């Protein structure tokens, strides 16, 4: 019995047992356990009984395992994998019989990951073909086919052709070698460095399976605040084990490389990227890596930011640093993902301007295998930011998107926030870079600048050792959604919500109808109760959880909340127009025109760009103060609505998830009030206006909120109302 046959048995046993006790969310969206009516069960069963898989690779075995799991768990049946009279053939296009091939439009297989699922008629009988150019495309096609069953779609005359629009679809783990996860809210790192390379934990296979099912094809295993030890030979053996596990799932491994590794590991006196010995050190390290991992993806680098070493340390530029590594990786088809999140040691006049100032002048200077990885906004993963002005400003550079899936600033492990809505907002934003309609999606998927050799999207992972992977059960949706939008950045948040809910819980239309708006509205809710109207970075600056608009004592002014909100007796907000830092100047003229008038700027960005008088008349006819209070209250009300909706969801989900989510929503409601109360009391000192009548009486003083300590002991989570 080969490894995969025994794996099939083990996985089925494992999943079935979990299911006997309670529906474990370890299976994520691949539990295949949603209720299914008998008629559909019979229809599906009759159509997938006999399948021929014409590939004998490890990936072929994974496809077989997955289909068998589907049959066992969803249909209470088993599949015979046969070459005689199959109902489904899964084969690479070159291995299809020519009589089948001629019925397939193979031209639409535009790249090595594209697939076609098509029903053809042969001798008056239906035959379903899943095909593509590579084994991985067959795996993607299989997951897509399985999804149709999970969504209870009619598969009788199925015809789907799909290709990823973005080449590198990558998770960034901020996992440290000691097992902790920076900004991780789901336990510890799933990489057990102490037990690797010997122990191949089942979780590694589960991780690969989940990622492959949503098209993620790369993973950066370690934190961007990097430890050079990951590049030592013993660690590379560990990395190799993971790479070997992930390869048949189409997932490449990448590492963050500490720029000063030649000093730390190579004992050189410098890490100057133009120094010959340094270059030789990297050359031999890269050769060592590729000997072990021939398809190693490349390096992700955080340089000269938040204390990380980088080329500037040696008087060299980002380009010199990135290109040195890129030159050495080029013979192996490796890439460098060079982060534009530069947060320098010296405080700048406006932190929001720094990345643009440092990177835009280098447009066209990076080598072809360098991607500049840019966070979605110019500050740092806030609930809402205007888009990063580098998008559209570097037409001769491959820019890669960096989203955060882990909820560092959005309630961490306890708030339900559906992030695909945030991603959608960013991806659909018009940069006007090549006229109207130049969306960010078109920049990062290469549509706008076709000569870009590589396209990419990264998501900072929210995965950890918690049994449900992500801490908050609904945070799974953010991992899922990231994968879907990395595959196709025009995928709507609503369609993702529906898919994820259906695949994870049930396709019941009442459930979907009620839960889809809950997910969709959850993002606006968090903006409203934390940072409405363009406020930003007013959280507690130490752990980034809970409100802290009063924070003024961090070691640097641009870590302080007061630096960002600038509340005073005149008004609120950071003037980034011509009269202030003029960060607005970094945006295209169409945006400048709209945003440089306080009456035409979208109110969602008002306080990001303007210092606005408290009594400024907003579009609703009320003052800024009144309107801001209204948004805070609106955020609280939205969470109450979420709670009320959830109350009715018990029949659709298992009791553990129901109770856990109920409790988490209670915490979220309580903390939405905490944000509202603390921020309003703090800002009221400057506004000197009464709280509007719709704000319930606040039972505590500002000093009470300032003195609160986080985290709270379990069971004594305070109520703020
Ligand atoms: C990995 C923010 C986070 C840091 C993170 C940094 C980055 O500052 O708070 O934890 O470091 O972004 O993206 O590099």
XYZ file of C-alpha atoms and ligand atoms in Angstrom:
735
model
C 0.000 0.000 0.000
C 1.553 3.318 -0.968
C 1.599 6.388 1.253
C -1.442 7.891 -0.391
C -3.657 4.870 -0.033
C -2.894 4.756 3.649
C -3.366 8.518 3.796
C -6.821 8.190 2.242
C -7.758 5.736 4.955
C -6.305 7.814 7.736
C -7.814 11.055 6.570
C -11.237 9.565 6.107
C -11.060 7.994 9.544
C -9.756 11.201 11.066
C -12.397 13.383 9.482
C -15.229 10.962 10.100
C -14.331 10.597 13.763
C -14.207 14.300 14.247
C -17.553 14.529 12.659
C -19.034 11.921 15.019
C -18.295 14.080 18.038
C -18.846 17.494 16.608
C -18.188 19.125 13.333
C -14.580 20.094 13.653
C -13.642 23.208 11.802
C -10.200 21.730 11.240
C -11.558 20.669 7.908
C -12.195 24.287 7.056
C -14.239 24.672 3.864
C -13.363 21.131 2.840
C -15.426 19.177 5.356
C -17.846 17.868 2.713
C -20.392 17.561 5.451
C -23.061 20.084 4.529
C -26.564 18.668 4.497
C -27.542 17.340 1.075
C -30.975 16.167 0.003
C -31.405 12.588 -1.209
C -32.261 13.533 -4.750
C -29.090 15.518 -5.227
C -27.109 12.828 -3.470
C -28.397 10.256 -5.944
C -27.735 12.505 -8.921
C -24.184 13.233 -7.870
C -23.512 9.635 -6.926
C -24.677 8.419 -10.304
C -22.334 10.837 -12.058
C -19.083 10.315 -10.219
C -18.963 6.564 -9.612
C -16.310 5.791 -12.209
C -13.391 8.095 -12.671
C -10.231 7.686 -14.671
C -7.230 9.671 -13.503
C -4.619 9.525 -16.217
C -1.683 10.762 -14.251
C 0.561 8.730 -12.029
C 2.209 11.507 -10.100
C 1.937 12.324 -6.405
C -0.501 15.053 -7.415
C -2.602 12.429 -9.150
C -2.759 10.511 -5.883
C -3.850 13.655 -4.057
C -6.632 14.132 -6.589
C -7.741 10.571 -6.016
C -7.700 10.979 -2.231
C -9.718 14.158 -2.425
C -12.387 12.665 -4.671
C -12.639 9.592 -2.520
C -13.093 11.761 0.579
C -15.807 13.701 -1.166
C -17.599 10.508 -2.141
C -17.343 8.983 1.326
C -18.285 12.025 3.305
C -20.743 13.796 1.107
C -22.330 10.920 -0.764
C -21.791 7.853 1.466
C -20.361 6.019 -1.452
C -17.017 5.215 -2.971
C -15.518 5.849 -6.353
C -13.985 3.216 -8.566
C -10.925 4.569 -10.286
C -11.060 2.769 -13.543
C -10.012 3.042 -17.139
C -13.048 1.212 -18.492
C -16.190 3.238 -19.152
C -15.319 6.143 -16.883
C -17.858 8.933 -16.411
C -15.085 11.391 -15.655
C -11.590 11.562 -17.126
C -8.953 13.656 -15.443
C -5.951 14.000 -17.712
C -3.433 16.485 -18.960
C -4.409 17.843 -22.334
C -1.497 16.036 -23.994
C -2.639 12.737 -22.543
C -6.249 13.009 -23.683
C -7.352 10.785 -26.550
C -7.526 12.876 -29.673
C -11.248 12.120 -30.088
C -11.851 13.861 -26.750
C -9.256 16.517 -27.212
C -10.843 17.811 -30.395
C -13.996 18.620 -28.451
C -12.102 20.782 -25.998
C -10.971 24.316 -26.652
C -7.394 23.824 -25.535
C -6.532 27.400 -26.625
C -8.209 28.612 -23.487
C -5.545 26.919 -21.383
C -3.583 30.138 -21.217
C -1.042 29.084 -18.632
C 0.224 26.071 -16.706
C -2.356 26.488 -13.976
C -5.424 26.919 -16.215
C -7.991 24.172 -16.336
C -11.089 23.160 -18.240
C -13.997 21.181 -16.833
C -16.270 20.198 -19.651
C -18.987 17.719 -20.414
C -18.654 16.255 -23.868
C -20.866 13.728 -25.594
C -19.334 10.505 -26.804
C -21.548 7.843 -28.410
C -24.615 9.608 -27.037
C -23.191 9.458 -23.539
C -21.963 12.261 -21.359
C -18.332 12.251 -20.423
C -16.894 14.829 -18.092
C -13.331 15.915 -18.784
C -11.091 17.758 -16.365
C -7.975 18.867 -18.142
C -5.092 21.315 -18.178
C -1.457 21.411 -19.110
C 0.042 20.234 -15.821
C -0.760 18.011 -12.880
C -1.336 21.089 -10.746
C -3.904 22.389 -13.199
C -5.711 19.053 -12.809
C -5.666 19.478 -9.047
C -7.124 22.979 -9.374
C -9.721 21.678 -11.819
C -10.650 18.906 -9.401
C -11.107 21.323 -6.511
C -13.247 23.517 -8.717
C -15.340 20.520 -9.713
C -15.720 19.481 -6.083
C -16.795 23.002 -5.221
C -19.676 22.710 -7.672
C -20.942 19.763 -5.644
C -20.382 21.551 -2.374
C -22.437 24.429 -3.737
C -25.099 21.986 -4.908
C -24.791 23.110 -8.512
C -26.186 21.264 -11.476
C -23.247 19.376 -12.975
C -25.070 17.737 -15.858
C -23.692 20.015 -18.558
C -20.882 21.660 -16.728
C -18.485 23.867 -18.667
C -15.929 25.875 -16.740
C -12.629 27.309 -17.904
C -10.526 29.173 -15.412
C -6.989 30.501 -14.961
C -5.358 32.419 -12.175
C -4.904 36.056 -13.089
C -2.005 36.509 -10.701
C 1.105 34.347 -10.851
C 2.410 34.392 -7.286
C -0.358 33.839 -4.745
C 1.512 33.714 -1.511
C 0.974 33.470 2.195
C 3.461 35.367 4.332
C 3.898 33.743 7.705
C 5.240 36.047 10.348
C 6.347 32.932 12.208
C 9.426 33.023 14.383
C 11.834 30.150 14.814
C 10.914 29.908 18.514
C 7.368 28.952 17.563
C 5.712 32.290 18.256
C 3.883 34.249 15.579
C 4.235 38.008 15.302
C 0.726 39.456 15.223
C -0.624 35.922 15.359
C -3.906 35.361 17.161
C -4.431 31.658 16.578
C -1.895 30.016 18.823
C 1.644 29.182 17.867
C 3.363 28.559 14.576
C 2.310 25.391 12.823
C 5.939 24.803 11.795
C 7.483 22.602 14.403
C 11.101 23.520 13.764
C 12.298 21.380 16.673
C 10.834 18.219 15.222
C 11.586 18.907 11.584
C 12.977 17.483 9.358
C 12.100 14.082 10.847
C 8.481 14.561 11.850
C 6.138 15.200 8.995
C 3.102 16.315 10.900
C -0.290 15.713 9.376
C -1.046 19.402 9.722
C 1.498 20.178 6.981
C -0.501 18.076 4.527
C -3.759 19.631 5.703
C -2.287 23.084 5.263
C -1.174 22.264 1.735
C -4.554 20.777 0.904
C -6.471 23.822 2.123
C -4.192 26.203 0.262
C -4.226 24.232 -2.962
C -8.012 24.187 -2.866
C -8.030 27.992 -3.125
C -5.120 28.289 -5.516
C -2.420 29.528 -3.169
C 0.871 28.504 -4.738
C 3.529 29.877 -2.435
C 4.353 30.256 1.216
C 6.970 32.341 2.961
C 7.642 30.274 6.039
C 9.226 32.799 8.370
C 8.779 36.286 9.738
C 9.881 39.338 7.762
C 11.578 40.383 10.985
C 13.925 37.636 10.091
C 16.289 35.396 11.954
C 19.376 34.529 9.908
C 19.393 30.982 11.305
C 16.720 29.946 8.852
C 19.526 30.016 6.275
C 21.809 27.609 8.144
C 22.239 24.103 6.741
C 20.261 22.331 9.505
C 17.311 24.685 9.016
C 17.477 24.310 5.259
C 16.987 20.577 5.771
C 13.811 21.388 7.688
C 12.677 23.764 4.981
C 13.384 21.078 2.392
C 11.043 18.667 4.183
C 8.232 21.198 4.015
C 9.008 21.998 0.386
C 8.850 18.289 -0.468
C 5.465 17.979 1.227
C 4.041 21.055 -0.467
C 5.388 20.440 -3.984
C 2.698 18.005 -5.179
C 0.093 20.545 -4.050
C 1.641 23.176 -6.300
C 3.046 25.207 -3.431
C 6.554 26.633 -3.528
C 8.482 27.561 -0.471
C 10.089 30.986 0.014
C 12.100 32.371 2.903
C 12.689 35.772 4.354
C 16.390 36.450 4.334
C 18.018 38.670 6.892
C 20.085 41.139 4.976
C 22.909 40.954 7.493
C 23.158 37.142 7.289
C 26.660 37.331 5.727
C 27.817 38.922 8.984
C 25.822 36.722 11.349
C 26.392 33.427 9.596
C 29.312 34.099 7.303
C 31.327 36.046 9.894
C 32.084 38.726 7.318
C 32.723 42.249 8.551
C 29.994 43.711 6.343
C 26.801 42.888 4.456
C 27.362 45.608 1.855
C 25.581 44.305 -1.240
C 28.361 45.522 -3.516
C 31.121 43.838 -1.566
C 32.594 40.905 -3.494
C 32.864 38.605 -0.471
C 29.283 39.350 0.478
C 28.122 38.539 -3.032
C 30.101 35.283 -2.968
C 28.552 34.378 0.375
C 25.039 34.827 -0.966
C 25.966 33.012 -4.151
C 27.105 29.923 -2.329
C 24.128 30.083 0.082
C 21.703 30.282 -2.818
C 23.435 27.399 -4.553
C 23.144 25.354 -1.334
C 19.432 26.149 -1.117
C 18.732 25.118 -4.697
C 20.667 21.879 -4.293
C 18.187 20.922 -1.595
C 15.099 22.618 -2.980
C 15.342 22.854 -6.771
C 12.094 24.799 -7.067
C 12.759 27.183 -4.174
C 10.721 30.327 -4.840
C 13.078 33.031 -3.621
C 13.435 35.617 -0.872
C 11.124 38.098 0.791
C 13.069 40.989 2.298
C 12.193 43.638 4.826
C 15.082 46.047 4.614
C 15.813 49.208 6.542
C 12.501 49.236 8.272
C 11.710 49.012 11.965
C 15.316 48.206 12.801
C 15.838 45.496 10.178
C 19.186 45.677 8.410
C 19.298 46.571 4.743
C 21.419 48.107 2.016
C 20.961 51.640 3.383
C 22.970 50.518 6.394
C 25.972 50.375 4.024
C 25.144 53.490 2.053
C 23.504 51.466 -0.744
C 20.033 51.785 -2.167
C 17.065 49.423 -2.152
C 17.765 48.766 -5.829
C 21.372 47.797 -5.164
C 20.290 45.450 -2.392
C 17.427 43.859 -4.287
C 19.281 43.521 -7.579
C 22.292 41.856 -5.989
C 20.084 39.047 -4.692
C 17.977 38.978 -7.839
C 21.065 38.505 -10.013
C 22.084 35.497 -7.970
C 18.588 34.004 -7.960
C 18.005 34.556 -11.660
C 19.746 31.392 -12.949
C 17.379 29.367 -10.768
C 14.237 31.311 -11.744
C 14.022 32.596 -8.183
C 12.492 35.949 -7.303
C 13.060 38.688 -4.775
C 10.024 40.207 -3.105
C 11.351 43.473 -1.720
C 9.008 45.153 0.726
C 8.166 48.806 0.363
C 7.053 48.958 3.998
C 9.896 51.185 5.022
C 9.459 52.667 8.395
C 12.756 54.355 8.968
C 14.632 54.940 12.155
C 14.392 58.676 11.689
C 10.981 60.137 12.089
C 9.823 61.696 8.853
C 7.574 64.693 8.408
C 4.726 62.354 7.430
C 5.148 58.625 7.753
C 2.521 58.102 5.049
C 4.887 59.616 2.480
C 8.005 57.623 3.146
C 7.570 54.556 0.933
C 6.595 56.630 -2.067
C 9.547 58.963 -1.596
C 11.987 56.099 -1.272
C 10.677 53.842 -4.036
C 8.995 55.848 -6.795
C 12.303 57.358 -8.006
C 13.607 53.823 -8.604
C 10.927 52.883 -11.094
C 12.493 50.841 -13.872
C 15.710 50.206 -11.960
C 14.810 46.884 -10.365
C 15.726 43.690 -12.157
C 12.950 41.731 -13.819
C 12.810 39.093 -11.108
C 12.232 41.663 -8.369
C 8.731 42.384 -7.171
C 8.226 45.372 -4.928
C 5.736 44.259 -2.300
C 3.504 47.131 -1.239
C 0.987 47.163 1.617
C -2.507 48.150 0.559
C -2.308 51.502 2.311
C 0.491 53.961 3.097
C 0.480 53.512 6.886
C -0.125 50.009 8.154
C -3.157 47.753 7.643
C -5.625 50.115 9.311
C -9.372 49.343 9.186
C -9.524 51.779 6.286
C -6.756 53.613 4.462
C -6.660 55.312 1.112
C -4.769 53.125 -1.339
C -0.998 53.179 -1.386
C 0.097 55.856 -3.878
C 2.881 53.614 -5.206
C 0.183 51.706 -7.105
C 0.127 53.436 -10.440
C 3.328 55.358 -9.776
C 5.797 52.632 -10.791
C 4.737 51.503 -14.256
C 8.116 49.914 -15.005
C 8.228 47.822 -11.848
C 6.366 44.658 -10.886
C 4.342 45.746 -7.878
C 2.920 43.084 -5.675
C 0.056 43.610 -3.224
C 0.487 42.867 0.464
C -2.726 42.405 2.412
C -2.958 41.419 6.028
C -5.158 38.427 6.728
C -4.334 38.341 10.407
C -6.373 41.042 12.151
C -3.630 43.042 13.837
C -5.610 46.271 13.961
C -9.099 44.861 13.443
C -9.977 43.181 16.709
C -7.311 40.468 16.472
C -8.743 37.107 17.556
C -12.061 38.314 18.847
C -13.822 40.430 16.220
C -15.715 39.089 13.251
C -14.525 41.132 10.290
C -14.871 39.788 6.763
C -11.754 41.078 5.039
C -12.525 40.280 1.382
C -14.711 43.381 1.545
C -11.657 45.450 2.428
C -9.588 43.716 -0.264
C -12.343 44.331 -2.816
C -12.442 48.027 -1.958
C -8.702 48.334 -2.486
C -8.506 46.172 -5.601
C -11.333 47.992 -7.326
C -9.933 51.460 -6.589
C -9.145 53.494 -9.664
C -5.603 54.851 -9.805
C -6.167 56.558 -13.181
C -2.614 55.458 -14.007
C -3.559 54.826 -17.622
C -6.814 56.726 -17.679
C -10.129 55.921 -16.050
C -10.577 52.288 -15.099
C -6.933 51.698 -14.110
C -7.834 49.734 -11.037
C -5.332 48.344 -8.601
C -6.480 44.851 -9.626
C -5.332 45.621 -13.153
C -1.975 46.847 -11.919
C -1.182 43.824 -9.839
C -2.544 41.256 -12.284
C -0.447 42.762 -15.078
C -3.348 43.785 -17.294
C -2.342 47.428 -17.257
C 1.370 46.945 -17.770
C 1.640 43.853 -19.885
C 5.410 43.907 -19.975
C 5.596 43.087 -16.284
C 7.125 39.679 -16.140
C 5.814 38.634 -12.748
C 2.614 39.395 -10.884
C 1.892 38.658 -7.256
C -0.288 39.060 -4.195
C 0.757 38.273 -0.631
C -1.364 37.845 2.463
C 0.014 37.905 6.004
C -1.314 34.604 7.289
C -3.767 34.247 10.166
C -3.000 30.584 10.690
C -1.808 28.983 13.913
C -1.985 25.876 16.059
C -5.559 26.481 17.242
C -7.687 23.481 16.302
C -9.773 25.664 14.054
C -6.586 27.117 12.503
C -7.520 30.785 12.805
C -8.789 31.433 16.341
C -12.028 33.135 15.451
C -14.066 30.597 13.468
C -15.032 33.249 10.953
C -11.425 34.255 10.375
C -11.205 31.157 8.188
C -13.263 33.113 5.678
C -10.473 35.665 5.384
C -7.906 33.021 4.494
C -10.353 31.550 1.997
C -11.213 34.952 0.553
C -7.601 35.986 0.196
C -6.954 32.885 -1.893
C -9.962 33.539 -4.102
C -9.031 37.174 -4.702
C -5.378 36.310 -5.318
C -6.602 33.910 -7.995
C -8.824 36.555 -9.505
C -8.634 40.040 -7.964
C -11.993 40.974 -9.453
C -13.842 38.304 -7.461
C -16.561 40.013 -5.463
C -16.611 39.826 -1.698
C -20.255 38.848 -1.844
C -19.644 35.810 -4.007
C -16.813 34.765 -1.704
C -19.034 35.134 1.350
C -21.711 32.957 -0.220
C -19.233 30.320 -1.305
C -17.459 30.144 2.013
C -20.661 30.027 4.035
C -22.096 27.311 1.802
C -18.963 25.200 1.766
C -18.306 25.572 5.477
C -21.807 25.321 6.916
C -24.796 24.811 4.682
C -26.247 25.926 1.380
C -29.616 26.546 3.044
C -30.905 29.708 1.400
C -32.249 31.219 4.617
C -28.866 30.866 6.228
C -27.032 32.298 3.229
C -29.481 35.172 2.855
C -29.001 36.258 6.436
C -25.325 35.556 6.879
C -24.048 37.099 3.644
C -24.995 40.657 4.643
C -23.642 40.027 8.123
C -20.241 39.204 6.664
C -20.334 41.971 4.094
C -21.323 44.678 6.604
C -18.848 43.553 9.235
C -15.984 45.464 7.633
C -17.819 48.803 7.651
C -18.876 48.103 11.219
C -15.279 47.852 12.422
C -14.323 51.034 10.561
C -17.233 52.818 12.217
C -16.615 51.751 15.785
C -12.815 52.111 15.575
C -11.754 54.746 13.072
C -14.590 56.448 11.187
C -14.185 59.228 8.636
C -10.507 58.583 7.915
C -9.205 58.442 11.487
C -6.291 56.031 11.807
C -3.670 54.652 14.138
C -5.487 55.638 17.320
C -5.286 52.199 18.882
C -3.261 51.270 21.898
C 0.213 51.526 20.422
C 1.754 48.666 22.391
C -0.354 45.700 21.408
C -2.610 47.334 18.819
C -5.751 46.157 20.584
C -8.407 48.513 21.870
C -8.607 52.294 21.697
C -5.736 54.588 22.653
C -6.285 58.022 21.122
C -4.483 59.514 24.121
C -1.206 57.631 23.463
C 1.548 60.238 23.451
C 4.446 58.615 25.177
C 5.935 56.110 22.793
C 9.619 56.419 22.028
C 8.875 57.977 18.656
C 6.324 60.658 17.801
C 5.079 58.714 14.788
C 4.065 55.805 16.988
C 1.788 58.085 18.970
C -1.898 58.342 18.289
C -1.862 62.103 18.739
C 0.555 62.368 15.802
C -2.124 60.849 13.585
C -5.361 62.417 14.790
C -3.955 65.833 15.766
C -7.026 66.706 17.820
C -6.952 70.234 19.199
C -9.375 72.995 20.006
C -9.664 73.832 16.310
C -10.512 70.427 14.987
C -9.481 66.891 14.169
C -7.422 65.117 11.496
C -4.040 65.147 9.734
C -3.659 67.856 7.123
C -2.099 66.081 4.169
C -3.101 68.740 1.660
C -0.902 71.579 0.407
C -1.258 73.417 3.707
C 0.048 70.350 5.532
C 2.356 67.477 4.590
C 0.960 67.427 1.050
C 0.968 63.622 0.895
C -1.937 64.173 -1.465
C 0.605 65.237 -4.050
C 1.710 61.585 -4.336
C -1.643 60.670 -5.880
C -2.679 61.168 -9.518
C -4.196 64.465 -10.565
C -7.743 63.034 -10.797
C -7.586 62.056 -7.137
C -5.864 65.292 -6.184
C -8.625 67.286 -7.859
C -11.344 65.472 -5.978
C -9.529 65.239 -2.648
C -8.066 68.738 -2.555
C -11.492 70.207 -1.941
C -12.832 69.539 1.543
C -16.353 69.475 0.112
C -15.680 66.879 -2.584
C -13.312 64.461 -0.842
C -15.148 61.222 0.050
C -15.987 61.579 3.730
C -14.497 58.157 4.385
C -11.060 59.789 3.925
C -11.812 63.222 5.345
C -9.719 63.069 8.518
C -6.896 61.279 6.735
C -6.323 64.345 4.588
C -7.788 67.298 6.505
C -7.672 68.930 9.866
C -11.386 69.611 10.096
C -13.087 72.098 12.432
C -15.341 70.422 14.981
C -18.291 72.421 13.781
C -17.600 71.777 10.075
C -20.855 71.109 8.272
C -20.858 67.573 6.873
C -22.914 66.280 3.941
C -25.685 65.239 6.320
C -26.029 68.854 7.520
C -24.630 68.078 10.970
C -21.301 69.044 12.473
C -18.171 66.899 12.282
C -18.477 66.194 16.004
C -22.075 65.056 15.733
C -21.382 62.989 12.618
C -18.357 61.302 14.097
C -20.400 60.338 17.151
C -23.086 59.042 14.790
C -20.581 56.747 13.067
C -19.270 55.423 16.361
C -22.823 54.639 17.427
C -23.575 53.155 14.030
C -20.633 50.778 14.457
C -21.977 49.645 17.811
C -25.461 49.198 16.345
C -24.078 47.155 13.473
C -22.471 44.719 15.896
C -25.778 44.482 17.765
C -27.408 43.599 14.440
C -24.786 40.938 13.878
C -25.583 39.469 17.273
C -29.299 39.491 16.534
C -28.802 37.745 13.219
C -26.553 35.162 14.789
C -29.196 34.347 17.433
C -31.213 32.736 14.642
C -28.373 30.711 13.183
C -28.312 27.906 15.730
C -30.189 25.452 13.487
C -27.591 25.797 10.754
C -24.275 25.329 12.531
C -22.947 22.950 15.118
C -23.365 23.925 18.714
C -19.688 24.610 19.419
C -19.406 27.082 16.599
C -22.722 28.599 17.512
C -21.726 29.147 21.137
C -18.180 30.281 20.384
C -19.321 32.813 17.832
C -22.060 34.008 20.145
C -19.532 34.637 22.880
C -17.120 36.337 20.503
C -19.858 38.614 19.216
C -20.651 39.555 22.797
C -17.033 40.527 23.266
C -17.077 42.416 19.988
C -20.212 44.292 21.014
C -18.722 45.144 24.327
C -15.499 46.324 22.702
C -17.290 48.343 20.045
C -18.792 50.272 22.962
C -15.361 50.529 24.541
C -14.005 52.118 21.356
C -16.984 54.455 21.066
C -16.897 55.562 24.688
C -13.157 55.986 24.958
C -12.761 57.848 21.671
C -15.747 60.125 22.190
C -14.740 61.031 25.747
C -11.202 61.726 24.614
C -12.128 63.840 21.591
C -14.838 65.665 23.510
C -12.132 67.400 25.545
C -11.164 69.224 22.372
C -14.534 69.513 20.673
C -16.099 70.899 23.826
C -19.550 69.946 22.574
C -22.136 67.775 24.257
C -22.549 64.179 23.265
C -25.417 63.835 20.814
C -28.685 62.493 22.209
C -28.320 59.094 20.509
C -25.201 58.218 22.521
C -26.241 56.305 25.641
C -24.895 57.620 28.887
C -21.255 56.643 29.276
C -20.833 55.102 32.723
C -17.103 55.726 33.123
C -14.644 58.580 32.977
C -11.867 58.965 30.447
C -9.343 58.158 33.188
C -11.037 54.801 33.682
C -10.474 53.914 30.019
C -6.905 55.162 30.080
C -6.088 52.974 33.070
C -7.454 49.748 31.595
C -4.995 46.960 31.106
C -5.121 44.365 28.404
C -5.368 41.401 28.166
C -8.138 40.710 30.594
C -8.255 37.553 32.644
C -10.684 35.006 31.193
C -14.148 35.372 32.580
C -13.780 38.962 33.645
C -14.054 40.618 30.298
C -15.468 43.997 31.227
C -18.637 45.401 29.874
C -18.249 48.959 28.774
C -21.797 50.071 28.905
C 6.451 42.111 11.019
C 3.691 46.552 11.611
C 3.513 45.445 12.602
C 4.814 44.681 12.794
C 5.250 44.157 11.440
C 5.407 45.329 10.487
C 5.773 44.879 9.095
O 4.534 47.518 12.114
O 3.063 45.965 13.812
O 4.596 43.638 13.702
O 6.447 43.421 11.538
O 4.206 46.028 10.406
O 4.866 44.770 8.291
O 6.929 44.645 8.817
